[in-house]
PDB file of C-alpha atoms and ligand atoms in Angstrom:
ATOM      1  CA  MET A 185       0.000   0.000   0.000  1.00  0.00           C
ATOM      2  CA  LYS A 186       2.763   2.389   0.828  1.00  0.00           C
ATOM      3  CA  GLN A 187       4.298   4.071  -2.121  1.00  0.00           C
ATOM      4  CA  LEU A 188       7.191   6.418  -2.159  1.00  0.00           C
ATOM      5  CA  LEU A 189       7.147   9.210  -4.614  1.00  0.00           C
ATOM      6  CA  LEU A 190      10.391  10.653  -5.668  1.00  0.00           C
ATOM      7  CA  ILE A 191      10.179  14.345  -6.047  1.00  0.00           C
ATOM      8  CA  SER A 192      13.039  16.370  -7.276  1.00  0.00           C
ATOM      9  CA  LEU A 193      12.870  19.902  -6.107  1.00  0.00           C
ATOM     10  CA  SER A 194      15.010  22.464  -7.737  1.00  0.00           C
ATOM     11  CA  ALA A 195      16.724  25.117  -5.682  1.00  0.00           C
ATOM     12  CA  LEU A 196      14.429  26.756  -3.191  1.00  0.00           C
ATOM     13  CA  LEU A 197      15.554  30.186  -2.242  1.00  0.00           C
ATOM     14  CA  VAL A 198      13.601  31.305   0.692  1.00  0.00           C
ATOM     15  CA  SER A 199      13.438  33.896   3.404  1.00  0.00           C
ATOM     16  CA  CYS A 200      10.976  34.710   6.167  1.00  0.00           C
ATOM     17  CA  GLY A 201      10.172  31.164   5.264  1.00  0.00           C
ATOM     18  CA  GLY A 202      12.499  28.813   3.636  1.00  0.00           C
ATOM     19  CA  GLY A 203      15.669  26.906   3.206  1.00  0.00           C
ATOM     20  CA  ASP A 204      18.044  27.533   0.396  1.00  0.00           C
ATOM     21  CA  LYS A 205      19.384  24.289  -0.851  1.00  0.00           C
ATOM     22  CA  GLN A 206      19.027  22.072  -3.852  1.00  0.00           C
ATOM     23  CA  ALA A 207      17.081  19.021  -2.880  1.00  0.00           C
ATOM     24  CA  THR A 208      15.836  15.697  -4.077  1.00  0.00           C
ATOM     25  CA  ASP A 209      12.788  14.969  -2.060  1.00  0.00           C
ATOM     26  CA  THR A 210      11.061  11.849  -1.013  1.00  0.00           C
ATOM     27  CA  ALA A 211       7.408  12.457  -0.409  1.00  0.00           C
ATOM     28  CA  SER A 212       6.092  10.389   2.399  1.00  0.00           C
ATOM     29  CA  PRO A 213       3.232   8.118   1.480  1.00  0.00           C
ATOM     30  CA  ALA A 214      -0.341   8.722   2.459  1.00  0.00           C
ATOM     31  CA  LYS A 215      -0.502   8.590   6.186  1.00  0.00           C
ATOM     32  CA  VAL A 216      -3.184  10.807   7.598  1.00  0.00           C
ATOM     33  CA  ALA A 217      -4.732   8.963  10.455  1.00  0.00           C
ATOM     34  CA  ASP A 218      -7.347  11.240  11.887  1.00  0.00           C
ATOM     35  CA  GLY A 219     -10.399   9.123  11.322  1.00  0.00           C
ATOM     36  CA  THR A 220     -12.332  11.724   9.345  1.00  0.00           C
ATOM     37  CA  GLN A 221     -10.312  11.328   6.207  1.00  0.00           C
ATOM     38  CA  GLN A 222      -9.353   8.385   4.144  1.00  0.00           C
ATOM     39  CA  GLU A 223      -6.896   7.804   1.420  1.00  0.00           C
ATOM     40  CA  VAL A 224      -8.278   7.936  -2.036  1.00  0.00           C
ATOM     41  CA  LYS A 225      -7.832   4.643  -3.833  1.00  0.00           C
ATOM     42  CA  GLN A 226      -5.049   5.161  -6.244  1.00  0.00           C
ATOM     43  CA  SER A 227      -5.751   4.236  -9.808  1.00  0.00           C
ATOM     44  CA  TRP A 228      -3.105   4.786 -12.443  1.00  0.00           C
ATOM     45  CA  GLN A 229      -4.959   7.945 -13.388  1.00  0.00           C
ATOM     46  CA  SER A 230      -4.961   9.490  -9.938  1.00  0.00           C
ATOM     47  CA  GLU A 231      -1.264   8.677  -9.554  1.00  0.00           C
ATOM     48  CA  HIS A 232      -0.725  10.465 -12.832  1.00  0.00           C
ATOM     49  CA  ASP A 233      -2.711  13.479 -11.633  1.00  0.00           C
ATOM     50  CA  LYS A 234      -0.856  13.426  -8.359  1.00  0.00           C
ATOM     51  CA  ALA A 235       2.489  13.678 -10.104  1.00  0.00           C
ATOM     52  CA  ALA A 236       1.252  16.706 -12.052  1.00  0.00           C
ATOM     53  CA  LEU A 237      -0.149  18.301  -8.898  1.00  0.00           C
ATOM     54  CA  ILE A 238       3.163  17.785  -7.117  1.00  0.00           C
ATOM     55  CA  GLU A 239       4.956  19.554  -9.956  1.00  0.00           C
ATOM     56  CA  GLN A 240       2.541  22.500  -9.650  1.00  0.00           C
ATOM     57  CA  ALA A 241       2.924  22.532  -5.878  1.00  0.00           C
ATOM     58  CA  LYS A 242       6.709  22.673  -6.153  1.00  0.00           C
ATOM     59  CA  LEU A 243       6.432  25.682  -8.463  1.00  0.00           C
ATOM     60  CA  ALA A 244       4.066  27.400  -6.033  1.00  0.00           C
ATOM     61  CA  VAL A 245       6.480  26.776  -3.147  1.00  0.00           C
ATOM     62  CA  GLN A 246       9.359  28.128  -5.203  1.00  0.00           C
ATOM     63  CA  ALA A 247       7.374  31.222  -6.112  1.00  0.00           C
ATOM     64  CA  LEU A 248       6.471  31.950  -2.492  1.00  0.00           C
ATOM     65  CA  GLY A 249       9.921  31.127  -1.164  1.00  0.00           C
ATOM     66  CA  GLY A 250      11.753  33.088  -3.826  1.00  0.00           C
ATOM     67  CA  THR A 251       9.595  36.184  -3.447  1.00  0.00           C
ATOM     68  CA  LEU A 252       9.921  36.157   0.338  1.00  0.00           C
ATOM     69  CA  LYS A 253      13.672  35.766   0.065  1.00  0.00           C
ATOM     70  CA  GLY A 254      13.975  38.764  -2.240  1.00  0.00           C
ATOM     71  CA  GLU A 255      11.797  40.947  -0.028  1.00  0.00           C
ATOM     72  CA  LEU A 256      13.662  39.924   3.131  1.00  0.00           C
ATOM     73  CA  GLN A 257      17.087  40.529   1.668  1.00  0.00           C
ATOM     74  CA  SER A 258      16.283  43.971   0.329  1.00  0.00           C
ATOM     75  CA  ALA A 259      14.549  44.972   3.577  1.00  0.00           C
ATOM     76  CA  MET A 260      17.527  43.781   5.658  1.00  0.00           C
ATOM     77  CA  LYS A 261      19.897  45.694   3.410  1.00  0.00           C
ATOM     78  CA  SER A 262      17.954  48.917   3.442  1.00  0.00           C
ATOM     79  CA  GLY A 263      16.964  49.042   7.116  1.00  0.00           C
ATOM     80  CA  GLY A 264      18.250  46.093   9.145  1.00  0.00           C
ATOM     81  CA  PRO A 265      16.283  43.343  10.900  1.00  0.00           C
ATOM     82  CA  VAL A 266      13.729  45.580  12.622  1.00  0.00           C
ATOM     83  CA  ASN A 267      12.748  47.058   9.286  1.00  0.00           C
ATOM     84  CA  ALA A 268      12.705  43.586   7.765  1.00  0.00           C
ATOM     85  CA  MET A 269      10.385  42.461  10.545  1.00  0.00           C
ATOM     86  CA  ASP A 270       7.790  44.950   9.375  1.00  0.00           C
ATOM     87  CA  VAL A 271       8.159  43.607   5.875  1.00  0.00           C
ATOM     88  CA  CYS A 272       7.677  39.995   7.029  1.00  0.00           C
ATOM     89  CA  ASN A 273       4.760  41.071   9.171  1.00  0.00           C
ATOM     90  CA  THR A 274       2.830  42.871   6.450  1.00  0.00           C
ATOM     91  CA  LYS A 275       4.150  41.451   3.210  1.00  0.00           C
ATOM     92  CA  ALA A 276       4.503  37.729   3.963  1.00  0.00           C
ATOM     93  CA  PRO A 277       0.736  37.158   4.249  1.00  0.00           C
ATOM     94  CA  GLU A 278       0.080  39.326   1.156  1.00  0.00           C
ATOM     95  CA  ILE A 279       2.676  37.470  -0.878  1.00  0.00           C
ATOM     96  CA  ALA A 280       1.210  34.114   0.143  1.00  0.00           C
ATOM     97  CA  LYS A 281      -2.223  35.338  -0.958  1.00  0.00           C
ATOM     98  CA  SER A 282      -1.078  36.572  -4.331  1.00  0.00           C
ATOM     99  CA  VAL A 283       0.992  33.448  -5.093  1.00  0.00           C
ATOM    100  CA  SER A 284      -2.029  31.312  -4.130  1.00  0.00           C
ATOM    101  CA  ALA A 285      -4.276  33.235  -6.515  1.00  0.00           C
ATOM    102  CA  ASP A 286      -1.676  33.105  -9.248  1.00  0.00           C
ATOM    103  CA  LYS A 287      -1.053  29.352  -8.942  1.00  0.00           C
ATOM    104  CA  ASN A 288      -4.648  28.422  -8.155  1.00  0.00           C
ATOM    105  CA  MET A 289      -3.502  26.475  -5.080  1.00  0.00           C
ATOM    106  CA  ALA A 290      -3.518  27.672  -1.463  1.00  0.00           C
ATOM    107  CA  VAL A 291       0.108  28.175  -0.413  1.00  0.00           C
ATOM    108  CA  SER A 292       1.115  28.975   3.148  1.00  0.00           C
ATOM    109  CA  ARG A 293       3.719  28.290   5.838  1.00  0.00           C
ATOM    110  CA  VAL A 294       3.149  26.620   9.166  1.00  0.00           C
ATOM    111  CA  SER A 295       5.232  25.627  12.159  1.00  0.00           C
ATOM    112  CA  LEU A 296       4.972  23.630  15.364  1.00  0.00           C
ATOM    113  CA  GLN A 297       6.422  26.785  16.956  1.00  0.00           C
ATOM    114  CA  ASN A 298       4.587  29.482  15.104  1.00  0.00           C
ATOM    115  CA  ARG A 299       5.080  33.231  15.128  1.00  0.00           C
ATOM    116  CA  ASN A 300       1.989  34.298  13.218  1.00  0.00           C
ATOM    117  CA  PRO A 301      -0.788  33.182  15.602  1.00  0.00           C
ATOM    118  CA  VAL A 302      -3.309  32.482  12.841  1.00  0.00           C
ATOM    119  CA  MET A 303      -1.637  31.767   9.525  1.00  0.00           C
ATOM    120  CA  GLY A 304       1.464  30.153  11.022  1.00  0.00           C
ATOM    121  CA  LYS A 305      -0.477  27.644  13.096  1.00  0.00           C
ATOM    122  CA  ALA A 306      -0.708  24.088  11.760  1.00  0.00           C
ATOM    123  CA  ASN A 307      -4.088  22.349  11.653  1.00  0.00           C
ATOM    124  CA  ASP A 308      -4.421  18.683  12.669  1.00  0.00           C
ATOM    125  CA  TRP A 309      -3.121  16.969   9.530  1.00  0.00           C
ATOM    126  CA  GLN A 310      -0.348  19.550   9.094  1.00  0.00           C
ATOM    127  CA  ASP A 311       0.646  19.034  12.703  1.00  0.00           C
ATOM    128  CA  THR A 312       0.857  15.270  12.048  1.00  0.00           C
ATOM    129  CA  VAL A 313       3.073  15.807   8.998  1.00  0.00           C
ATOM    130  CA  LEU A 314       5.334  18.289  10.847  1.00  0.00           C
ATOM    131  CA  ASN A 315       5.812  15.714  13.599  1.00  0.00           C
ATOM    132  CA  GLU A 316       6.547  13.071  10.971  1.00  0.00           C
ATOM    133  CA  PHE A 317       9.178  15.383   9.489  1.00  0.00           C
ATOM    134  CA  GLU A 318      10.797  15.689  12.938  1.00  0.00           C
ATOM    135  CA  THR A 319      10.843  11.893  13.283  1.00  0.00           C
ATOM    136  CA  ARG A 320      12.265  11.412   9.795  1.00  0.00           C
ATOM    137  CA  LYS A 321      14.937  14.028  10.506  1.00  0.00           C
ATOM    138  CA  ALA A 322      15.810  12.328  13.798  1.00  0.00           C
ATOM    139  CA  SER A 323      16.273   9.060  11.935  1.00  0.00           C
ATOM    140  CA  GLY A 324      18.752  10.614   9.558  1.00  0.00           C
ATOM    141  CA  GLU A 325      16.859  12.191   6.654  1.00  0.00           C
ATOM    142  CA  LYS A 326      18.174  15.576   5.619  1.00  0.00           C
ATOM    143  CA  PRO A 327      15.884  18.487   6.566  1.00  0.00           C
ATOM    144  CA  ASP A 328      15.967  19.946   3.075  1.00  0.00           C
ATOM    145  CA  THR A 329      14.768  16.691   1.512  1.00  0.00           C
ATOM    146  CA  LEU A 330      11.653  16.238   3.614  1.00  0.00           C
ATOM    147  CA  ALA A 331       8.407  16.438   1.697  1.00  0.00           C
ATOM    148  CA  TYR A 332       4.935  14.930   1.798  1.00  0.00           C
ATOM    149  CA  ALA A 333       2.222  14.556  -0.819  1.00  0.00           C
ATOM    150  CA  ASN A 334      -1.180  12.966  -0.657  1.00  0.00           C
ATOM    151  CA  ILE A 335      -4.720  13.026  -2.001  1.00  0.00           C
ATOM    152  CA  VAL A 336      -7.413  12.478   0.606  1.00  0.00           C
ATOM    153  CA  LYS A 337     -11.171  12.494   0.716  1.00  0.00           C
ATOM    154  CA  THR A 338     -12.325  15.063   3.234  1.00  0.00           C
ATOM    155  CA  SER A 339     -15.306  14.492   5.511  1.00  0.00           C
ATOM    156  CA  ASP A 340     -17.478  16.709   3.289  1.00  0.00           C
ATOM    157  CA  GLY A 341     -16.802  14.490   0.292  1.00  0.00           C
ATOM    158  CA  HIS A 342     -14.171  16.491  -1.561  1.00  0.00           C
ATOM    159  CA  GLU A 343     -10.927  15.126  -2.840  1.00  0.00           C
ATOM    160  CA  GLU A 344      -8.117  17.301  -1.598  1.00  0.00           C
ATOM    161  CA  PHE A 345      -4.510  17.394  -2.721  1.00  0.00           C
ATOM    162  CA  ARG A 346      -2.058  18.114   0.083  1.00  0.00           C
ATOM    163  CA  PHE A 347       1.633  18.881  -0.183  1.00  0.00           C
ATOM    164  CA  MET A 348       4.179  19.916   2.424  1.00  0.00           C
ATOM    165  CA  LYS A 349       7.853  20.748   2.146  1.00  0.00           C
ATOM    166  CA  ALA A 350      10.059  21.217   5.190  1.00  0.00           C
ATOM    167  CA  ILE A 351      11.783  24.548   5.809  1.00  0.00           C
ATOM    168  CA  PRO A 352      15.195  24.166   7.466  1.00  0.00           C
ATOM    169  CA  THR A 353      16.608  26.962   9.605  1.00  0.00           C
ATOM    170  CA  GLY A 354      19.584  28.679   7.982  1.00  0.00           C
ATOM    171  CA  SER A 355      22.057  31.017   9.662  1.00  0.00           C
ATOM    172  CA  LEU A 356      20.312  34.132   8.321  1.00  0.00           C
ATOM    173  CA  CYS A 357      17.112  33.047  10.020  1.00  0.00           C
ATOM    174  CA  LEU A 358      18.719  33.156  13.463  1.00  0.00           C
ATOM    175  CA  THR A 359      18.583  36.963  13.470  1.00  0.00           C
ATOM    176  CA  CYS A 360      14.859  36.679  14.093  1.00  0.00           C
ATOM    177  CA  HIS A 361      14.328  33.017  15.063  1.00  0.00           C
ATOM    178  CA  GLY A 362      17.479  32.166  17.068  1.00  0.00           C
ATOM    179  CA  SER A 363      18.133  32.171  20.815  1.00  0.00           C
ATOM    180  CA  GLU A 364      20.215  35.311  21.071  1.00  0.00           C
ATOM    181  CA  LEU A 365      18.251  38.141  19.574  1.00  0.00           C
ATOM    182  CA  LYS A 366      19.312  41.758  19.546  1.00  0.00           C
ATOM    183  CA  PRO A 367      17.289  43.784  22.076  1.00  0.00           C
ATOM    184  CA  GLU A 368      15.663  45.870  19.349  1.00  0.00           C
ATOM    185  CA  VAL A 369      14.632  42.695  17.521  1.00  0.00           C
ATOM    186  CA  SER A 370      13.124  41.214  20.710  1.00  0.00           C
ATOM    187  CA  ALA A 371      11.308  44.475  21.398  1.00  0.00           C
ATOM    188  CA  LYS A 372       9.797  44.547  17.923  1.00  0.00           C
ATOM    189  CA  LEU A 373       8.764  40.898  18.220  1.00  0.00           C
ATOM    190  CA  ASN A 374       7.065  41.521  21.566  1.00  0.00           C
ATOM    191  CA  GLU A 375       5.167  44.384  20.017  1.00  0.00           C
ATOM    192  CA  LEU A 376       4.035  42.529  16.892  1.00  0.00           C
ATOM    193  CA  TYR A 377       3.733  38.952  18.221  1.00  0.00           C
ATOM    194  CA  PRO A 378       3.078  38.829  21.966  1.00  0.00           C
ATOM    195  CA  ASP A 379       2.528  35.049  21.735  1.00  0.00           C
ATOM    196  CA  ASP A 380       5.576  34.360  19.569  1.00  0.00           C
ATOM    197  CA  LYS A 381       6.787  30.755  19.750  1.00  0.00           C
ATOM    198  CA  ALA A 382       9.278  31.042  16.884  1.00  0.00           C
ATOM    199  CA  THR A 383      12.556  31.745  18.689  1.00  0.00           C
ATOM    200  CA  GLY A 384      15.234  29.464  20.106  1.00  0.00           C
ATOM    201  CA  PHE A 385      15.958  27.717  16.792  1.00  0.00           C
ATOM    202  CA  LYS A 386      19.411  26.466  15.847  1.00  0.00           C
ATOM    203  CA  GLU A 387      20.853  26.174  12.375  1.00  0.00           C
ATOM    204  CA  GLY A 388      19.593  22.955  10.769  1.00  0.00           C
ATOM    205  CA  ASP A 389      16.440  22.742  12.915  1.00  0.00           C
ATOM    206  CA  LEU A 390      13.146  22.428  11.124  1.00  0.00           C
ATOM    207  CA  ARG A 391      11.668  25.901  11.207  1.00  0.00           C
ATOM    208  CA  GLY A 392       8.387  24.712   9.715  1.00  0.00           C
ATOM    209  CA  ALA A 393       7.011  23.801   6.327  1.00  0.00           C
ATOM    210  CA  PHE A 394       5.358  25.147   3.243  1.00  0.00           C
ATOM    211  CA  VAL A 395       1.833  23.873   2.760  1.00  0.00           C
ATOM    212  CA  VAL A 396       0.029  23.624  -0.557  1.00  0.00           C
ATOM    213  CA  VAL A 397      -3.633  22.609  -0.687  1.00  0.00           C
ATOM    214  CA  LYS A 398      -5.926  22.243  -3.659  1.00  0.00           C
ATOM    215  CA  GLN A 399      -9.486  21.073  -3.638  1.00  0.00           C
ATOM    216  CA  LEU A 400     -10.180  18.592  -6.444  1.00  0.00           C
ATOM    217  CA  ALA A 401     -13.479  17.386  -7.854  1.00  0.00           C
ATOM    218  CA  GLU A 402     -16.346  16.522  -5.499  1.00  0.00           C
TER     219      GLU A 402
HETATM  220  C1  HEC B  69      13.816  40.025   9.893  1.00  0.00           C
HETATM  221  C2  HEC B  69      13.335  38.987  10.752  1.00  0.00           C
HETATM  222  C3  HEC B  69      13.166  37.605  10.155  1.00  0.00           C
HETATM  223  C4  HEC B  69      14.111  36.831   9.541  1.00  0.00           C
HETATM  224  C5  HEC B  69      15.559  37.172   9.242  1.00  0.00           C
HETATM  225  C6  HEC B  69      13.449  35.587   9.240  1.00  0.00           C
HETATM  226  N1  HEC B  69      12.154  35.605   9.660  1.00  0.00           N
HETATM  227 FE1  HEC B  69      10.822  34.082   9.556  1.00  0.00          FE
HETATM  228  N2  HEC B  69       9.376  35.285  10.274  1.00  0.00           N
HETATM  229  C7  HEC B  69       9.561  36.588  10.674  1.00  0.00           C
HETATM  230  C8  HEC B  69       8.278  37.168  10.979  1.00  0.00           C
HETATM  231  C9  HEC B  69       8.006  38.577  11.449  1.00  0.00           C
HETATM  232  C10 HEC B  69       7.319  36.156  10.735  1.00  0.00           C
HETATM  233  C11 HEC B  69       5.807  36.244  10.871  1.00  0.00           C
HETATM  234  C12 HEC B  69       5.214  36.651   9.523  1.00  0.00           C
HETATM  235  C13 HEC B  69       3.720  36.690   9.542  1.00  0.00           C
HETATM  236  O1  HEC B  69       3.144  37.342  10.422  1.00  0.00           O
HETATM  237  O2  HEC B  69       3.129  36.052   8.653  1.00  0.00           O
HETATM  238  C14 HEC B  69       8.044  35.004  10.298  1.00  0.00           C
HETATM  239  C15 HEC B  69       7.432  33.818   9.964  1.00  0.00           C
HETATM  240  C16 HEC B  69       8.089  32.713   9.514  1.00  0.00           C
HETATM  241  C17 HEC B  69       7.452  31.460   9.160  1.00  0.00           C
HETATM  242  C18 HEC B  69       5.941  31.177   9.145  1.00  0.00           C
HETATM  243  C19 HEC B  69       5.480  30.365  10.320  1.00  0.00           C
HETATM  244  C20 HEC B  69       5.335  31.168  11.598  1.00  0.00           C
HETATM  245  O3  HEC B  69       6.113  30.890  12.526  1.00  0.00           O
HETATM  246  O4  HEC B  69       4.476  32.062  11.679  1.00  0.00           O
HETATM  247  C21 HEC B  69       8.441  30.621   8.781  1.00  0.00           C
HETATM  248  C22 HEC B  69       8.268  29.179   8.333  1.00  0.00           C
HETATM  249  C23 HEC B  69       9.683  31.343   8.860  1.00  0.00           C
HETATM  250  N3  HEC B  69       9.435  32.608   9.316  1.00  0.00           N
HETATM  251  C24 HEC B  69      10.914  30.826   8.519  1.00  0.00           C
HETATM  252  C25 HEC B  69      12.082  31.602   8.401  1.00  0.00           C
HETATM  253  C26 HEC B  69      13.303  31.113   7.830  1.00  0.00           C
HETATM  254  C27 HEC B  69      13.530  29.706   7.359  1.00  0.00           C
HETATM  255  C28 HEC B  69      14.194  32.161   7.824  1.00  0.00           C
HETATM  256  C29 HEC B  69      15.595  32.200   7.263  1.00  0.00           C
HETATM  257  C30 HEC B  69      15.733  31.861   5.864  1.00  0.00           C
HETATM  258  C31 HEC B  69      13.502  33.305   8.403  1.00  0.00           C
HETATM  259  N4  HEC B  69      12.227  32.918   8.722  1.00  0.00           N
HETATM  260  C32 HEC B  69      14.060  34.537   8.603  1.00  0.00           C
HETATM  261  C33 HEC B  69      10.756  37.250  10.784  1.00  0.00           C
HETATM  262  C34 HEC B  69      11.939  36.820  10.217  1.00  0.00           C
END
């Protein structure tokens, strides 16, 4: 029943959300055990569709990651991390929205230790996959190769395509997600995100994941 899909991801250049390495990914097989959803029986056709959907999802992730990276870098250059924080705060959600509309798939970022209290918070199945990523990393898989893809039937009868791609923590990320933050960075974080859980990361930790969701036919 278990099938591994080999996904080759080209370079993901990311920022307020993303790693920056070339990766060959192994999508984990369908494993969403929450009772309300079940795996869709996989005919040759749906496997075929799934491969195409994964390709689209990878492009959507690249678009979001690349745009965020560009915005973050230019904001850091022009006004340092506090300025860049404002950019992440206001632009990251906007960029995710516009990439989603453009690619006709909902693209977002989630984390087990989220900063954005609404958009950054994983729902049940995303939480399961993030925990799976942690387990796979602990057993030796490289953080930048962790991905997941599946098609499930939701409780309201829709088929839903789900894709996740892990986001490793790079050294640049530590400015705003590490353990030793500059006082002005901490102050800005307290102001914008009083319930921030996204600090204390080390290089190589899983910072979170990109999520791509697309509703398929009823
Ligand atoms: C200038 C500060 C800054 C830097 C540098 C930074 N981030 Fe963030 N990050 C933020 C802010 C602010 C948010 C919340 C954005 C929002 O409200 O949507 C955030 C949100 C995120 C999220 C979304 C999930 C959540 O916790 O809400 C991920 C994933 C993430 N960052 C990963 C990274 C990675 C990986 C790097 C390094 C490549 C990085 N960030 C660098 C400030 C930063």
